[in-house]
């Protein structure tokens, strides 16, 4: 499998995406912006179509459209403060509508679109690999340098702003990075499944991780295993890579939730886990509920 | 110990401020001074724009008209460090993947900047803040496992860790039991007296908090329905006048 150049490219692209997408997913989930990835992928598709029609590299067209849409969402988020999901829905519909109309104008585009919609290992060109590398590099640098203010705005934007964090600028930069990553991930997993790469590893990591950093590391681990496993499985059984990766990550999530519930059940019923659980007496709280009705009635009787 | 002179220095002032969210104003003609080193309580019935007044003071909202000035001379010409505990602190991000100590440590990020690592002094501050709010024992707990009152206390510890010049608390006792509430009022009074921190607190619990406050501002609706207003000019009085304070 590794002898083929397209597989080497796909695995390299997968590794880079596996490093950045799950970290982004953790922040998106905690900021309640999960649908943003889906929206940006739809808008990015419109950019791909526009790029093709205008004779610009479709990948660069998709990249530009996703970044512009990300900034627009950020702007609209301030306008629709109470209904934060409205700008996301507006752009998702608008993006897909523009993509469909542009696609109908260029009949020859239809075939290459299926590669963008569902992802294809052979679709990862050198330009796309370069864009994925750029998105991953910039993303990892961004998350390393700004990890502290990002933690603050993810917990509470208002308090972060009062503490001196440049919330709007940081939030805009985060949105741009989301747009870049989504556009970069499209050739591997496809437009329709791009959010799976961001959200599923993060969803599992957030359930089982004890702390913030642990959630990041776990999500990257889960994402990488899902991508490598999905790509290998896709090559072996000849299935679309995007769908295979998404299904594998979904299976991880379901198994993870089941395992967690089983573990908690075993611990509660004094099984294997109890012998290994350290109970700190100061933290253990026992609540006793006493019905005082009789005492009160008796006291009132005495009076 | 803070002297009476320090308490008389104006830290922030609002002059004839008007502000609203839609077409009609929520507050009108608000004139208010906050003095350095005081423990100021802002109270009033629901819908009297207490949080709005706080946000105007913090600069989070821009007034339609009037002036809001911060006296930087009170902080040696520097921008003051502001610690803030929001009203909804106990309800947001229940699933946030952080332990208590991790969240409180994040309060040090402002002074550490982007790269400097936590030192012994910062760790001491974190421990002392958690001990002051009675949460040191629960430092390893996940945020989501805490009760509303406990989350509120963690947010307060996070604000204290910043070593703030001004502490703004928006109904900080929401979800706290009676003992914790009194502890909080005592702690805030201690912070003003021993460390010169200015504390501005929105509260409904005047019966409990009154004796600890230096001054109380009462917000009242002077007109209803079409143009709700908060008139502060006549409502300001000292805690001493009202409660025969300490």
Short mmCIF file of C-alpha atoms in Angstrom, two decimals:
data_model
loop_
_atom_site.label_atom_id
_atom_site.label_comp_id
_atom_site.label_asym_id
_atom_site.label_seq_id
_atom_site.Cartn_x
_atom_site.Cartn_y
_atom_site.Cartn_z
CA UNK A 1 0.00 0.00 0.00
CA UNK A 2 2.79 2.42 0.94
CA UNK A 3 4.54 1.78 -2.36
CA UNK A 4 1.97 3.91 -4.15
CA UNK A 5 2.76 7.62 -4.28
CA UNK A 6 -0.91 8.63 -3.94
CA UNK A 7 -1.17 6.57 -0.74
CA UNK A 8 1.96 8.19 0.65
CA UNK A 9 0.44 11.58 -0.10
CA UNK A 10 -2.89 10.58 1.45
CA UNK A 11 -1.21 9.30 4.62
CA UNK A 12 0.91 12.43 4.88
CA UNK A 13 -2.20 14.57 4.41
CA UNK A 14 -4.01 12.42 6.98
CA UNK A 15 -1.19 12.83 9.52
CA UNK A 16 -1.18 16.60 9.13
CA UNK A 17 -4.97 16.78 9.40
CA UNK A 18 -4.97 14.36 12.32
CA UNK A 19 -2.70 16.74 14.21
CA UNK A 20 -4.73 19.90 13.67
CA UNK A 21 -8.39 19.00 13.04
CA UNK A 22 -9.15 17.34 16.41
CA UNK A 23 -7.58 20.22 18.39
CA UNK A 24 -9.72 22.64 16.41
CA UNK A 25 -12.69 20.37 17.08
CA UNK A 26 -12.20 20.57 20.86
CA UNK A 27 -12.31 24.37 20.72
CA UNK A 28 -15.30 24.36 18.32
CA UNK A 29 -17.25 22.04 20.61
CA UNK A 30 -16.50 24.04 23.73
CA UNK A 31 -17.39 27.29 21.96
CA UNK A 32 -20.63 25.69 20.71
CA UNK A 33 -19.65 26.23 17.08
CA UNK A 34 -19.72 22.63 15.88
CA UNK A 35 -21.87 23.40 12.83
CA UNK A 36 -19.35 25.97 11.67
CA UNK A 37 -17.19 23.24 10.10
CA UNK A 38 -20.13 21.95 8.06
CA UNK A 39 -21.07 25.43 6.94
CA UNK A 40 -17.55 26.33 5.87
CA UNK A 41 -17.20 23.13 3.88
CA UNK A 42 -20.40 23.96 1.96
CA UNK A 43 -19.19 27.50 1.25
CA UNK A 44 -15.81 26.12 0.30
CA UNK A 45 -17.54 23.98 -2.33
CA UNK A 46 -18.95 27.16 -3.86
CA UNK A 47 -15.38 28.51 -3.92
CA UNK A 48 -14.18 25.38 -5.70
CA UNK A 49 -16.91 25.80 -8.34
CA UNK A 50 -16.17 29.52 -8.74
CA UNK A 51 -12.44 28.79 -9.03
CA UNK A 52 -13.07 26.20 -11.75
CA UNK A 53 -15.30 28.54 -13.73
CA UNK A 54 -12.88 31.45 -13.46
CA UNK A 55 -9.87 29.33 -14.36
CA UNK A 56 -8.30 29.62 -10.90
CA UNK A 57 -7.02 26.52 -9.07
CA UNK A 58 -10.22 25.09 -7.47
CA UNK A 59 -8.42 24.26 -4.22
CA UNK A 60 -7.28 27.85 -3.83
CA UNK A 61 -10.83 29.01 -4.69
CA UNK A 62 -12.22 26.74 -1.96
CA UNK A 63 -9.58 27.93 0.49
CA UNK A 64 -10.37 31.60 -0.13
CA UNK A 65 -14.14 31.08 0.07
CA UNK A 66 -13.85 29.21 3.41
CA UNK A 67 -11.65 31.90 4.95
CA UNK A 68 -13.96 34.73 3.81
CA UNK A 69 -17.03 32.84 5.07
CA UNK A 70 -15.33 32.24 8.43
CA UNK A 71 -14.76 35.96 8.85
CA UNK A 72 -18.35 36.66 7.82
CA UNK A 73 -19.66 34.19 10.43
CA UNK A 74 -17.55 35.90 13.06
CA UNK A 75 -18.99 39.28 12.08
CA UNK A 76 -22.56 37.96 12.02
CA UNK A 77 -22.06 36.28 15.39
CA UNK A 78 -21.81 39.74 16.94
CA UNK A 79 -24.98 40.86 15.12
CA UNK A 80 -27.04 37.77 16.05
CA UNK A 81 -25.86 37.50 19.65
CA UNK A 82 -29.00 35.80 20.92
CA UNK A 83 -29.41 33.41 17.98
CA UNK A 84 -25.80 32.40 17.32
CA UNK A 85 -26.85 29.53 15.01
CA UNK A 86 -28.62 31.88 12.54
CA UNK A 87 -25.49 33.10 10.67
CA UNK A 88 -24.27 29.49 10.43
CA UNK A 89 -27.57 28.38 8.86
CA UNK A 90 -27.64 31.39 6.53
CA UNK A 91 -24.18 30.75 5.16
CA UNK A 92 -24.66 26.98 4.90
CA UNK A 93 -27.76 27.42 2.75
CA UNK A 94 -26.22 30.25 0.75
CA UNK A 95 -22.97 28.37 0.15
CA UNK A 96 -24.66 25.22 -1.06
CA UNK A 97 -27.07 27.17 -3.28
CA UNK A 98 -24.22 29.07 -4.94
CA UNK A 99 -22.28 25.81 -5.40
CA UNK A 100 -25.25 24.07 -7.08
CA UNK A 101 -25.91 27.01 -9.42
CA UNK A 102 -22.24 27.42 -10.38
CA UNK A 103 -21.94 23.66 -10.91
CA UNK A 104 -24.85 23.75 -13.37
CA UNK A 105 -23.08 26.48 -15.36
CA UNK A 106 -20.02 24.33 -15.98
CA UNK A 107 -21.23 20.87 -16.98
CA UNK A 108 -17.70 19.41 -17.03
CA UNK A 109 -17.31 20.19 -13.34
CA UNK A 110 -19.83 17.59 -12.14
CA UNK A 111 -17.36 14.69 -12.15
CA UNK A 112 -14.62 16.33 -10.14
CA UNK A 113 -17.27 17.50 -7.69
CA UNK A 114 -17.95 13.98 -6.48
CA UNK A 115 -14.32 13.85 -5.34
CA UNK A 116 -14.89 17.02 -3.32
CA UNK A 117 -18.24 15.84 -1.97
CA UNK A 118 -17.14 12.42 -0.75
CA UNK A 119 -13.35 12.70 -0.67
CA UNK A 120 -10.87 10.69 -2.68
CA UNK A 121 -7.38 9.47 -1.98
CA UNK A 122 -6.30 10.21 -5.52
CA UNK A 123 -7.73 13.74 -5.26
CA UNK A 124 -4.89 14.85 -2.97
CA UNK A 125 -2.70 16.80 -5.38
CA UNK A 126 0.62 18.44 -4.58
CA UNK A 127 -1.11 21.86 -4.32
CA UNK A 128 -3.65 20.43 -1.88
CA UNK A 129 -0.91 18.76 0.14
CA UNK A 130 0.84 22.12 0.32
CA UNK A 131 -2.36 23.78 1.53
CA UNK A 132 -2.91 21.06 4.15
CA UNK A 133 0.69 21.48 5.32
CA UNK A 134 0.26 25.25 5.54
CA UNK A 135 -3.02 24.94 7.48
CA UNK A 136 -1.52 22.40 9.90
CA UNK A 137 1.69 24.38 10.41
CA UNK A 138 -0.07 27.69 11.00
CA UNK A 139 -2.68 25.97 13.18
CA UNK A 140 -0.18 24.21 15.46
CA UNK A 141 1.81 27.43 15.83
CA UNK A 142 -1.39 29.38 16.59
CA UNK A 143 -2.58 26.91 19.22
CA UNK A 144 0.85 26.76 20.86
CA UNK A 145 1.40 30.51 21.04
CA UNK A 146 -2.13 31.54 21.98
CA UNK A 147 -3.11 28.56 24.15
CA UNK A 148 -3.60 30.74 27.23
CA UNK A 149 -5.87 33.44 25.77
CA UNK A 150 -7.70 30.75 23.77
CA UNK A 151 -8.42 28.87 27.00
CA UNK A 152 -9.77 32.09 28.50
CA UNK A 153 -12.12 32.96 25.60
CA UNK A 154 -13.28 29.36 25.35
CA UNK A 155 -14.31 29.35 29.01
CA UNK A 156 -15.99 32.76 28.93
CA UNK A 157 -15.47 35.51 26.35
CA UNK A 158 -16.81 38.29 28.54
CA UNK A 159 -14.49 37.62 31.48
CA UNK A 160 -11.57 37.12 29.10
CA UNK A 161 -12.25 40.50 27.49
CA UNK A 162 -12.30 42.26 30.87
CA UNK A 163 -9.01 40.57 31.78
CA UNK A 164 -7.39 42.19 28.73
CA UNK A 165 -7.63 39.44 26.08
CA UNK A 166 -8.22 40.83 22.56
CA UNK A 167 -11.32 38.64 22.18
CA UNK A 168 -12.53 39.85 18.79
CA UNK A 169 -9.17 39.62 17.07
CA UNK A 170 -8.38 36.23 18.57
CA UNK A 171 -11.82 34.92 17.72
CA UNK A 172 -11.47 36.15 14.13
CA UNK A 173 -8.07 34.48 13.80
CA UNK A 174 -9.58 31.26 15.17
CA UNK A 175 -12.37 31.45 12.57
CA UNK A 176 -9.89 31.98 9.74
CA UNK A 177 -7.93 28.95 10.91
CA UNK A 178 -11.14 26.92 10.98
CA UNK A 179 -11.85 27.97 7.39
CA UNK A 180 -8.33 27.00 6.30
CA UNK A 181 -8.46 23.60 7.98
CA UNK A 182 -11.91 22.78 6.62
CA UNK A 183 -10.86 23.70 3.07
CA UNK A 184 -7.66 21.69 3.46
CA UNK A 185 -9.49 18.61 4.76
CA UNK A 186 -12.00 18.51 1.88
CA UNK A 187 -9.96 16.42 -0.57
CA UNK A 188 -9.37 13.69 2.02
CA UNK A 189 -12.74 13.28 3.71
CA UNK A 190 -15.03 15.24 1.39
CA UNK A 191 -17.31 18.21 1.93
CA UNK A 192 -20.10 16.22 3.52
CA UNK A 193 -17.89 14.51 6.10
CA UNK A 194 -15.37 17.18 6.95
CA UNK A 195 -16.93 17.94 10.31
CA UNK A 196 -16.58 14.26 11.29
CA UNK A 197 -12.81 14.72 11.35
CA UNK A 198 -13.11 17.73 13.62
CA UNK A 199 -15.98 16.76 15.86
CA UNK A 200 -15.91 12.99 16.46
CA UNK A 201 -12.40 12.71 17.99
CA UNK A 202 -13.10 15.82 20.09
CA UNK A 203 -16.48 14.48 21.25
CA UNK A 204 -14.90 11.29 22.58
CA UNK A 205 -11.88 13.05 24.08
CA UNK A 206 -14.09 15.54 25.95
CA UNK A 207 -16.06 12.67 27.49
CA UNK A 208 -13.09 10.81 28.88
CA UNK A 209 -10.32 13.38 29.43
CA UNK A 210 -9.64 14.69 32.91
CA UNK A 211 -8.26 18.07 31.93
CA UNK A 212 -7.94 20.53 29.05
CA UNK A 213 -4.52 19.48 27.80
CA UNK A 214 -5.43 15.81 28.18
CA UNK A 215 -8.51 16.42 25.99
CA UNK A 216 -6.28 17.90 23.26
CA UNK A 217 -3.77 15.05 23.32
CA UNK A 218 -6.48 12.39 23.41
CA UNK A 219 -8.42 13.95 20.55
CA UNK A 220 -5.28 14.03 18.37
CA UNK A 221 -4.55 10.38 19.23
CA UNK A 222 -8.10 9.30 18.40
CA UNK A 223 -8.08 11.38 15.20
CA UNK A 224 -4.78 9.92 13.96
CA UNK A 225 -5.83 6.32 14.67
CA UNK A 226 -9.17 6.97 12.93
CA UNK A 227 -7.55 8.51 9.86
CA UNK A 228 -4.83 5.86 9.46
CA UNK A 229 -7.30 3.06 10.15
CA UNK A 230 -9.89 4.56 7.82
CA UNK A 231 -7.44 5.09 4.97
CA UNK A 232 -6.04 1.56 5.31
CA UNK A 233 -9.51 0.05 5.47
CA UNK A 234 -10.66 2.14 2.53
CA UNK A 235 -7.66 0.95 0.46
CA UNK A 236 -8.19 -2.69 1.49
CA UNK A 237 -11.95 -2.99 0.94
CA UNK A 238 -12.16 -0.32 -1.77
CA UNK A 239 -14.59 2.07 -0.06
CA UNK A 240 -14.61 5.90 -0.17
CA UNK A 241 -11.96 7.17 2.29
CA UNK A 242 -14.13 9.96 3.76
CA UNK A 243 -17.00 7.68 4.64
CA UNK A 244 -14.70 4.96 5.99
CA UNK A 245 -12.80 7.38 8.23
CA UNK A 246 -16.06 8.92 9.50
CA UNK A 247 -17.58 5.49 10.23
CA UNK A 248 -14.49 4.34 12.08
CA UNK A 249 -14.43 7.51 14.19
CA UNK A 250 -18.13 7.09 14.89
CA UNK A 251 -17.49 3.49 15.98
CA UNK A 252 -14.73 4.74 18.32
CA UNK A 253 -17.15 7.24 19.84
CA UNK A 254 -19.91 4.67 20.41
CA UNK A 255 -17.45 2.12 21.83
CA UNK A 256 -15.86 4.81 24.00
CA UNK A 257 -19.21 5.85 25.45
CA UNK A 258 -20.17 2.23 26.11
CA UNK A 259 -16.82 1.48 27.74
CA UNK A 260 -17.13 4.57 29.92
CA UNK A 261 -20.62 3.62 31.07
CA UNK A 262 -19.48 0.05 31.78
CA UNK A 263 -16.50 1.33 33.77
CA UNK A 264 -18.71 3.63 35.84
CA UNK A 265 -21.18 0.79 36.46
CA UNK A 266 -18.40 -1.54 37.63
CA UNK A 267 -17.04 1.16 39.94
CA UNK A 268 -20.46 1.91 41.42
CA UNK A 269 -21.12 -1.74 42.16
CA UNK A 270 -17.81 -2.26 43.92
CA UNK A 271 -16.14 -4.36 41.26
CA UNK A 272 -12.61 -4.23 39.99
CA UNK A 273 -12.46 -0.43 39.93
CA UNK A 274 -13.11 0.04 43.64
CA UNK A 275 -9.84 -1.49 44.75
CA UNK A 276 -8.04 1.01 42.56
CA UNK A 277 -10.01 4.10 43.47
CA UNK A 278 -8.54 6.37 46.08
CA UNK A 279 -11.30 8.03 48.11
CA UNK A 280 -10.25 11.22 49.83
CA UNK A 281 -12.34 11.48 53.03
CA UNK A 282 -12.39 15.28 52.96
CA UNK A 283 -14.09 15.29 49.55
CA UNK A 284 -16.53 12.46 50.16
CA UNK A 285 -19.89 13.94 51.04
CA UNK A 286 -22.73 11.90 52.45
CA UNK A 287 -26.13 13.54 52.46
CA UNK A 288 -28.70 12.36 54.95
CA UNK A 289 -32.33 13.37 54.36
CA UNK A 290 -34.52 13.47 57.45
CA UNK A 291 -38.22 14.17 57.35
CA UNK A 292 -38.83 16.69 60.13
CA UNK A 293 -42.62 16.85 59.78
CA UNK A 294 -43.30 14.69 62.88
CA UNK A 295 -40.85 16.62 65.06
CA UNK A 296 -42.37 19.90 63.99
CA UNK A 297 -45.91 18.66 64.64
CA UNK A 298 -44.81 17.41 68.08
CA UNK A 299 -43.15 20.73 68.85
CA UNK A 300 -46.25 22.62 67.82
CA UNK A 301 -48.37 20.27 69.98
CA UNK A 302 -46.26 21.08 73.03
CA UNK A 303 -46.77 24.80 72.46
CA UNK B 1 -4.20 48.83 56.24
CA UNK B 2 -5.95 51.28 53.95
CA UNK B 3 -6.43 54.82 55.12
CA UNK B 4 -9.60 56.89 54.91
CA UNK B 5 -7.84 59.14 52.36
CA UNK B 6 -7.51 56.29 49.88
CA UNK B 7 -11.21 55.55 50.13
CA UNK B 8 -12.02 59.16 49.21
CA UNK B 9 -10.12 58.99 45.91
CA UNK B 10 -12.52 58.64 42.97
CA UNK B 11 -11.68 55.63 40.85
CA UNK B 12 -14.41 55.75 38.29
CA UNK B 13 -17.24 58.15 37.64
CA UNK B 14 -20.38 58.13 35.52
CA UNK B 15 -21.96 61.46 34.68
CA UNK B 16 -25.50 61.77 33.35
CA UNK B 17 -25.23 58.47 31.48
CA UNK B 18 -28.02 57.23 29.22
CA UNK B 19 -28.08 53.77 27.67
CA UNK B 20 -30.59 51.30 26.20
CA UNK B 21 -30.68 48.07 24.21
CA UNK B 22 -33.46 48.83 21.75
CA UNK B 23 -35.04 52.15 20.96
CA UNK B 24 -35.96 53.17 24.48
CA UNK B 25 -33.39 53.80 27.20
CA UNK B 26 -32.88 51.38 30.07
CA UNK B 27 -30.98 53.84 32.25
CA UNK B 28 -31.18 57.61 32.18
CA UNK B 29 -29.34 60.36 33.99
CA UNK B 30 -27.11 57.98 35.94
CA UNK B 31 -24.52 59.77 38.01
CA UNK B 32 -22.32 57.59 40.14
CA UNK B 33 -18.83 57.61 41.66
CA UNK B 34 -16.82 54.59 42.72
CA UNK B 35 -14.14 55.32 45.33
CA UNK B 36 -10.82 53.57 45.58
CA UNK B 37 -10.68 50.87 48.23
CA UNK B 38 -14.39 50.79 49.03
CA UNK B 39 -16.77 47.84 49.16
CA UNK B 40 -19.71 49.12 47.14
CA UNK B 41 -23.01 47.30 46.83
CA UNK B 42 -25.44 47.88 43.97
CA UNK B 43 -28.93 46.63 44.60
CA UNK B 44 -32.47 47.01 43.30
CA UNK B 45 -35.46 44.97 42.14
CA UNK B 46 -35.31 42.77 39.02
CA UNK B 47 -35.21 44.74 35.79
CA UNK B 48 -33.53 47.83 37.20
CA UNK B 49 -30.47 47.41 34.99
CA UNK B 50 -27.97 46.53 37.71
CA UNK B 51 -25.87 44.39 35.37
CA UNK B 52 -26.15 47.06 32.67
CA UNK B 53 -24.72 49.66 35.06
CA UNK B 54 -21.87 47.28 35.90
CA UNK B 55 -21.13 46.68 32.23
CA UNK B 56 -21.17 50.41 31.56
CA UNK B 57 -18.68 50.88 34.39
CA UNK B 58 -16.48 48.14 32.93
CA UNK B 59 -16.60 49.68 29.47
CA UNK B 60 -18.30 46.61 28.00
CA UNK B 61 -21.17 48.83 26.84
CA UNK B 62 -20.86 52.26 25.27
CA UNK B 63 -23.30 54.86 26.67
CA UNK B 64 -25.67 56.68 24.33
CA UNK B 65 -24.83 59.90 26.08
CA UNK B 66 -23.01 61.12 29.18
CA UNK B 67 -19.48 60.42 30.36
CA UNK B 68 -17.81 57.44 32.03
CA UNK B 69 -14.28 58.13 33.21
CA UNK B 70 -11.67 55.94 34.80
CA UNK B 71 -9.16 57.75 36.98
CA UNK B 72 -5.91 56.04 36.06
CA UNK B 73 -4.07 58.33 38.50
CA UNK B 74 -5.56 56.14 41.21
CA UNK B 75 -3.36 53.33 39.85
CA UNK B 76 -0.20 55.32 39.24
CA UNK B 77 -1.17 56.09 35.63
CA UNK B 78 -1.49 52.39 34.78
CA UNK B 79 -4.57 50.59 33.53
CA UNK B 80 -6.07 48.80 36.53
CA UNK B 81 -6.27 45.02 36.68
CA UNK B 82 -9.96 44.12 36.88
CA UNK B 83 -11.20 40.82 38.27
CA UNK B 84 -14.74 39.93 37.19
CA UNK B 85 -17.18 37.28 38.33
CA UNK B 86 -20.18 37.26 35.97
CA UNK B 87 -23.76 36.61 36.99
CA UNK B 88 -23.98 33.37 35.02
CA UNK B 89 -20.67 31.94 36.27
CA UNK B 90 -22.40 28.95 37.82
CA UNK B 91 -24.28 27.90 34.70
CA UNK B 92 -21.93 28.12 31.74
CA UNK B 93 -19.79 25.43 30.20
CA UNK B 94 -20.77 22.65 32.60
CA UNK B 95 -18.81 20.17 30.48
CA UNK B 96 -15.64 22.26 30.34
CA UNK B 97 -12.77 19.77 30.57
CA UNK B 98 -10.86 21.39 33.39
CA UNK B 99 -10.13 20.67 36.98
CA UNK B 100 -10.67 23.40 39.57
CA UNK B 101 -6.95 24.11 39.95
CA UNK B 102 -6.41 24.32 36.18
CA UNK B 103 -9.14 26.93 35.85
CA UNK B 104 -7.89 29.00 38.80
CA UNK B 105 -4.31 28.82 37.47
CA UNK B 106 -5.58 30.38 34.25
CA UNK B 107 -6.20 33.54 36.28
CA UNK B 108 -2.40 33.99 36.35
CA UNK B 109 -2.15 34.02 32.55
CA UNK B 110 -2.58 37.79 32.38
CA UNK B 111 0.54 38.45 34.44
CA UNK B 112 2.50 35.57 32.91
CA UNK B 113 1.89 36.61 29.30
CA UNK B 114 2.02 34.07 26.51
CA UNK B 115 5.12 32.11 27.41
CA UNK B 116 6.32 32.58 31.02
CA UNK B 117 5.75 29.46 33.11
CA UNK B 118 3.94 29.31 36.45
CA UNK B 119 6.42 29.97 39.25
CA UNK B 120 6.36 29.32 42.98
CA UNK B 121 4.78 32.71 43.62
CA UNK B 122 1.91 32.00 41.24
CA UNK B 123 1.36 28.56 42.76
CA UNK B 124 1.25 30.17 46.21
CA UNK B 125 -1.32 32.67 44.94
CA UNK B 126 -3.46 29.88 43.50
CA UNK B 127 -3.38 27.95 46.77
CA UNK B 128 -4.11 31.02 48.86
CA UNK B 129 -7.04 32.06 46.64
CA UNK B 130 -8.55 28.59 46.70
CA UNK B 131 -8.13 28.42 50.47
CA UNK B 132 -9.75 31.83 50.88
CA UNK B 133 -12.88 30.67 49.07
CA UNK B 134 -12.79 27.26 50.77
CA UNK B 135 -12.16 25.24 47.61
CA UNK B 136 -8.60 23.98 48.12
CA UNK B 137 -9.83 20.54 49.16
CA UNK B 138 -11.78 20.23 45.91
CA UNK B 139 -8.97 21.43 43.65
CA UNK B 140 -8.77 18.13 41.74
CA UNK B 141 -12.47 18.04 40.93
CA UNK B 142 -13.73 18.61 37.38
CA UNK B 143 -15.68 21.86 36.96
CA UNK B 144 -18.76 19.99 35.78
CA UNK B 145 -18.90 17.99 39.04
CA UNK B 146 -19.30 21.11 41.19
CA UNK B 147 -22.51 22.65 42.47
CA UNK B 148 -23.57 26.14 41.35
CA UNK B 149 -22.29 27.77 44.53
CA UNK B 150 -18.97 25.93 44.30
CA UNK B 151 -18.50 27.02 40.68
CA UNK B 152 -19.19 30.58 41.77
CA UNK B 153 -16.48 30.31 44.44
CA UNK B 154 -14.01 28.88 41.89
CA UNK B 155 -14.69 31.85 39.59
CA UNK B 156 -14.06 34.15 42.54
CA UNK B 157 -10.75 32.39 43.28
CA UNK B 158 -9.79 32.81 39.63
CA UNK B 159 -10.51 36.53 39.89
CA UNK B 160 -8.50 36.84 43.15
CA UNK B 161 -5.48 35.12 41.59
CA UNK B 162 -5.17 38.03 39.17
CA UNK B 163 -4.30 40.28 42.15
CA UNK B 164 -6.88 42.75 40.89
CA UNK B 165 -7.07 46.45 41.66
CA UNK B 166 -10.82 46.30 41.19
CA UNK B 167 -13.09 43.33 41.73
CA UNK B 168 -16.48 43.39 40.02
CA UNK B 169 -18.97 40.80 41.25
CA UNK B 170 -22.35 40.37 39.59
CA UNK B 171 -24.59 38.55 42.08
CA UNK B 172 -21.70 36.35 43.21
CA UNK B 173 -23.68 34.58 45.92
CA UNK B 174 -26.11 32.89 43.50
CA UNK B 175 -26.37 29.25 44.58
CA UNK B 176 -24.30 29.70 47.75
CA UNK B 177 -25.48 28.62 51.18
CA UNK B 178 -25.82 31.15 54.01
CA UNK B 179 -22.44 30.34 55.58
CA UNK B 180 -20.60 30.69 52.24
CA UNK B 181 -22.35 33.99 51.55
CA UNK B 182 -21.22 35.48 54.86
CA UNK B 183 -17.70 34.15 54.28
CA UNK B 184 -17.68 35.87 50.90
CA UNK B 185 -18.79 39.22 52.33
CA UNK B 186 -16.13 38.98 55.06
CA UNK B 187 -13.49 38.07 52.50
CA UNK B 188 -14.41 41.00 50.28
CA UNK B 189 -14.31 43.40 53.20
CA UNK B 190 -10.92 41.97 54.16
CA UNK B 191 -9.69 42.49 50.57
CA UNK B 192 -10.70 46.15 50.63
CA UNK B 193 -9.24 46.83 54.07
CA UNK B 194 -5.99 44.83 53.88
CA UNK B 195 -5.13 44.95 50.19
CA UNK B 196 -6.82 48.17 49.05
CA UNK B 197 -8.87 46.37 46.40
CA UNK B 198 -12.01 48.16 45.29
CA UNK B 199 -14.99 45.80 45.27
CA UNK B 200 -18.21 46.56 43.40
CA UNK B 201 -20.88 43.93 44.00
CA UNK B 202 -24.39 43.60 42.61
CA UNK B 203 -26.50 41.87 45.23
CA UNK B 204 -30.05 41.14 46.29
CA UNK B 205 -29.02 40.10 49.78
CA UNK B 206 -28.78 43.45 51.53
CA UNK B 207 -30.03 42.02 54.83
CA UNK B 208 -26.87 39.90 55.00
CA UNK B 209 -24.38 41.97 53.03
CA UNK B 210 -25.40 45.41 54.29
CA UNK B 211 -23.24 45.42 57.41
CA UNK B 212 -20.11 44.60 55.41
CA UNK B 213 -20.59 47.20 52.68
CA UNK B 214 -19.14 50.70 52.77
CA UNK B 215 -21.84 52.13 50.52
CA UNK B 216 -25.04 50.95 48.92
CA UNK B 217 -26.43 52.19 45.62
CA UNK B 218 -30.09 51.39 45.12
CA UNK B 219 -31.50 51.32 41.60
CA UNK B 220 -35.17 52.11 41.25
CA UNK B 221 -37.60 52.38 38.40
CA UNK B 222 -38.92 55.91 38.51
CA UNK B 223 -41.17 55.44 35.48
CA UNK B 224 -42.60 52.22 34.16
CA UNK B 225 -43.80 50.59 30.95
CA UNK B 226 -42.79 52.84 28.06
CA UNK B 227 -39.55 54.29 29.33
CA UNK B 228 -38.02 52.40 32.22
CA UNK B 229 -35.42 54.44 34.01
CA UNK B 230 -32.98 53.94 36.78
CA UNK B 231 -32.45 56.99 38.88
CA UNK B 232 -29.35 56.78 41.00
CA UNK B 233 -29.02 60.38 41.99
CA UNK B 234 -31.47 60.22 44.88
CA UNK B 235 -30.92 56.63 45.85
CA UNK B 236 -27.32 56.66 46.99
CA UNK B 237 -26.73 56.34 50.69
CA UNK B 238 -24.05 54.99 52.88
CA UNK B 239 -24.24 51.64 54.54
CA UNK B 240 -23.77 53.47 57.82
CA UNK B 241 -26.93 55.50 57.31
CA UNK B 242 -29.00 52.49 56.45
CA UNK B 243 -27.53 49.70 58.54
CA UNK B 244 -25.46 51.41 61.16
CA UNK B 245 -22.53 49.56 59.51
CA UNK B 246 -19.46 48.22 61.22
#
